[in-house]
Amino acid sequence: MSVFNLFKVFLLLAFLVSCRNDAEQKNVNQITGNYRLLKINVSEPVDYNADGIFETDITKYFICSPTLTINKEGTMKYPSININIENYIMEMGTGYMIKYETAECESPIYNATYIDYDEYVLIDTEWGDKLTFYKKDSNILYSKFNYANLVVQDNSGHKILKRVNLEFQYIKN
């Protein structure tokens, strides 16, 4: 092999290695940063504030604004959302709500590590849980691991308390 051909092979290898490192660095830089709550969707319509209106977007009812932070070194801080319903009473036999107070949320921040994949971020929490945030695009992450007991309407039109799935969407600041 001539020196010229050896030089071309070396240049090709150097080019391939530099491209791979750029792609890996670009991926890390895209996911890192601070995210704020964008939207909270529910898997089925709920009467969140007992006004008789059932809806799937309940963002406007939250008084807290949870955030998450994703760092370059594979660590993150994430909110743990707890929804508590206080003082509800259901009419016996019908399932209609008589008294209901709007739920409040708490958002303590916990530590975690993560692995960034093309379509999702896999999280190992400090409690040993494995959670997944999915990527809607380069600026929006969403979760499907949250749930709460909220008021829904059954097939006969009665209001009942039911466990529903929550999707929290976060947008990069």
Tab-separated table of C-alpha atoms in Angstrom:
chain	number	residue	atom	x	y	z
A	1	MET	CA	0.000	0.000	0.000
A	2	SER	CA	1.442	3.346	-0.982
A	3	VAL	CA	1.907	6.193	1.454
A	4	PHE	CA	-0.731	8.177	-0.421
A	5	ASN	CA	-3.344	5.391	-0.068
A	6	LEU	CA	-2.461	4.934	3.604
A	7	PHE	CA	-2.927	8.680	4.112
A	8	LYS	CA	-6.393	8.528	2.443
A	9	VAL	CA	-7.455	5.650	4.750
A	10	PHE	CA	-6.235	7.623	7.775
A	11	LEU	CA	-8.199	10.714	6.672
A	12	LEU	CA	-11.343	8.625	6.114
A	13	LEU	CA	-11.085	7.053	9.595
A	14	ALA	CA	-10.479	10.456	11.204
A	15	PHE	CA	-13.533	11.852	9.386
A	16	LEU	CA	-15.771	8.959	10.495
A	17	VAL	CA	-14.658	9.226	14.134
A	18	SER	CA	-15.184	12.993	14.209
A	19	CYS	CA	-18.686	12.669	12.687
A	20	ARG	CA	-19.717	10.063	15.245
A	21	ASN	CA	-18.530	12.230	18.143
A	22	ASP	CA	-20.402	15.251	16.743
A	23	ALA	CA	-23.638	13.247	16.485
A	24	GLU	CA	-23.268	11.926	20.043
A	25	GLN	CA	-22.516	15.410	21.386
A	26	LYS	CA	-25.454	16.921	19.469
A	27	ASN	CA	-27.825	14.335	20.994
A	28	VAL	CA	-26.622	15.112	24.550
A	29	ASN	CA	-26.886	18.858	23.982
A	30	GLN	CA	-30.425	18.552	22.609
A	31	ILE	CA	-31.835	16.836	25.710
A	32	THR	CA	-29.983	18.769	28.436
A	33	GLY	CA	-31.559	21.838	29.990
A	34	ASN	CA	-34.452	23.047	32.111
A	35	TYR	CA	-38.036	22.101	31.318
A	36	ARG	CA	-41.253	23.662	32.604
A	37	LEU	CA	-44.735	22.183	32.722
A	38	LEU	CA	-46.565	22.723	29.446
A	39	LYS	CA	-49.711	20.615	29.711
A	40	ILE	CA	-51.469	17.908	31.731
A	41	ASN	CA	-53.745	15.579	29.786
A	42	VAL	CA	-56.017	12.888	31.219
A	43	SER	CA	-56.707	9.552	29.489
A	44	GLU	CA	-60.477	10.132	29.614
A	45	PRO	CA	-62.661	13.186	30.334
A	46	VAL	CA	-62.854	14.123	34.030
A	47	ASP	CA	-64.918	16.634	35.992
A	48	TYR	CA	-61.913	18.027	37.806
A	49	ASN	CA	-63.623	20.928	39.574
A	50	ALA	CA	-67.165	19.469	39.932
A	51	ASP	CA	-68.741	21.987	37.528
A	52	GLY	CA	-70.364	19.290	35.380
A	53	ILE	CA	-67.928	19.836	32.500
A	54	PHE	CA	-65.803	16.834	31.547
A	55	GLU	CA	-62.460	17.583	29.899
A	56	THR	CA	-59.110	15.954	29.152
A	57	ASP	CA	-56.830	19.013	29.513
A	58	ILE	CA	-56.580	19.810	33.234
A	59	THR	CA	-53.522	22.093	33.136
A	60	LYS	CA	-55.438	25.184	34.248
A	61	TYR	CA	-56.441	23.533	37.542
A	62	PHE	CA	-52.905	22.997	38.840
A	63	ILE	CA	-51.604	25.585	41.256
A	64	CYS	CA	-48.024	24.297	41.183
A	65	SER	CA	-45.644	24.496	38.267
A	66	PRO	CA	-43.318	21.490	38.349
A	67	THR	CA	-40.021	21.633	36.466
A	68	LEU	CA	-37.325	19.141	35.563
A	69	THR	CA	-33.629	19.631	34.884
A	70	ILE	CA	-31.521	17.343	32.695
A	71	ASN	CA	-27.742	17.668	33.099
A	72	LYS	CA	-25.014	16.672	30.615
A	73	GLU	CA	-23.357	14.171	32.953
A	74	GLY	CA	-26.368	11.825	32.969
A	75	THR	CA	-28.122	13.149	36.080
A	76	MET	CA	-31.426	14.948	36.403
A	77	LYS	CA	-33.879	16.409	38.889
A	78	TYR	CA	-37.536	15.546	38.351
A	79	PRO	CA	-40.817	16.443	40.052
A	80	SER	CA	-42.989	13.907	41.820
A	81	ILE	CA	-46.610	14.983	41.427
A	82	ASN	CA	-49.177	13.913	43.992
A	83	ILE	CA	-52.815	14.794	43.490
A	84	ASN	CA	-54.981	14.735	46.570
A	85	ILE	CA	-58.755	14.954	46.560
A	86	GLU	CA	-60.110	16.322	49.807
A	87	ASN	CA	-63.610	16.143	51.293
A	88	TYR	CA	-65.633	14.420	48.623
A	89	ILE	CA	-68.922	12.696	49.370
A	90	MET	CA	-70.891	10.581	46.927
A	91	GLU	CA	-74.646	10.181	47.031
A	92	MET	CA	-75.394	6.542	47.818
A	93	GLY	CA	-76.850	4.602	44.907
A	94	THR	CA	-76.489	7.267	42.223
A	95	GLY	CA	-72.782	8.090	42.299
A	96	TYR	CA	-73.414	11.814	41.816
A	97	MET	CA	-71.042	14.139	43.605
A	98	ILE	CA	-72.494	16.240	46.399
A	99	LYS	CA	-69.383	17.973	47.722
A	100	TYR	CA	-65.979	18.224	46.103
A	101	GLU	CA	-62.926	20.413	46.630
A	102	THR	CA	-60.486	20.994	43.812
A	103	ALA	CA	-57.387	18.838	44.168
A	104	GLU	CA	-54.028	20.395	44.889
A	105	CYS	CA	-50.657	19.080	43.851
A	106	GLU	CA	-47.320	18.813	45.563
A	107	SER	CA	-44.113	18.776	43.581
A	108	PRO	CA	-41.023	17.805	45.584
A	109	ILE	CA	-37.888	17.440	43.447
A	110	TYR	CA	-35.995	14.130	43.361
A	111	ASN	CA	-32.658	13.061	41.865
A	112	ALA	CA	-32.233	10.497	39.107
A	113	THR	CA	-29.876	9.266	36.432
A	114	TYR	CA	-30.896	8.878	32.811
A	115	ILE	CA	-29.961	7.350	29.490
A	116	ASP	CA	-30.914	9.319	26.383
A	117	TYR	CA	-32.236	7.284	23.457
A	118	ASP	CA	-33.537	8.525	20.089
A	119	GLU	CA	-37.252	8.423	20.999
A	120	TYR	CA	-37.248	8.427	24.816
A	121	VAL	CA	-35.267	9.066	27.993
A	122	LEU	CA	-34.981	6.140	30.430
A	123	ILE	CA	-34.782	7.286	34.059
A	124	ASP	CA	-33.519	5.442	37.152
A	125	THR	CA	-34.928	7.240	40.204
A	126	GLU	CA	-33.328	7.479	43.614
A	127	TRP	CA	-36.097	5.118	44.804
A	128	GLY	CA	-35.151	2.410	42.287
A	129	ASP	CA	-38.067	3.038	39.907
A	130	LYS	CA	-37.542	2.987	36.151
A	131	LEU	CA	-39.536	5.714	34.390
A	132	THR	CA	-39.701	6.833	30.774
A	133	PHE	CA	-40.098	10.295	29.293
A	134	TYR	CA	-40.936	10.187	25.584
A	135	LYS	CA	-39.750	12.800	23.089
A	136	LYS	CA	-42.454	14.623	21.177
A	137	ASP	CA	-39.766	16.689	19.462
A	138	SER	CA	-36.415	18.201	20.472
A	139	ASN	CA	-38.081	20.566	22.980
A	140	ILE	CA	-41.003	18.582	24.459
A	141	LEU	CA	-40.861	15.548	26.760
A	142	TYR	CA	-43.928	13.741	28.075
A	143	SER	CA	-44.644	11.034	30.624
A	144	LYS	CA	-47.292	8.335	30.740
A	145	PHE	CA	-46.461	6.826	34.139
A	146	ASN	CA	-48.623	9.109	36.305
A	147	TYR	CA	-52.178	8.389	37.436
A	148	ALA	CA	-54.792	9.714	39.865
A	149	ASN	CA	-58.276	8.903	41.131
A	150	LEU	CA	-60.535	11.537	39.567
A	151	VAL	CA	-64.235	11.955	38.793
A	152	VAL	CA	-65.414	10.478	35.469
A	153	GLN	CA	-68.863	9.744	34.088
A	154	ASP	CA	-69.899	6.094	33.733
A	155	ASN	CA	-72.097	4.662	30.936
A	156	SER	CA	-75.297	5.492	32.809
A	157	GLY	CA	-74.335	9.153	33.320
A	158	HIS	CA	-73.330	8.832	36.987
A	159	LYS	CA	-70.213	10.489	38.315
A	160	ILE	CA	-67.787	8.007	39.823
A	161	LEU	CA	-64.273	8.144	41.197
A	162	LYS	CA	-61.908	6.244	38.870
A	163	ARG	CA	-58.164	5.772	38.423
A	164	VAL	CA	-57.138	7.571	35.202
A	165	ASN	CA	-53.786	8.007	33.475
A	166	LEU	CA	-52.138	11.424	33.361
A	167	GLU	CA	-49.720	12.674	30.717
A	168	PHE	CA	-47.432	15.475	31.870
A	169	GLN	CA	-45.808	17.431	29.034
A	170	TYR	CA	-42.719	19.522	29.667
A	171	ILE	CA	-41.221	22.097	27.289
A	172	LYS	CA	-37.592	23.149	27.256
A	173	ASN	CA	-37.014	26.718	28.491
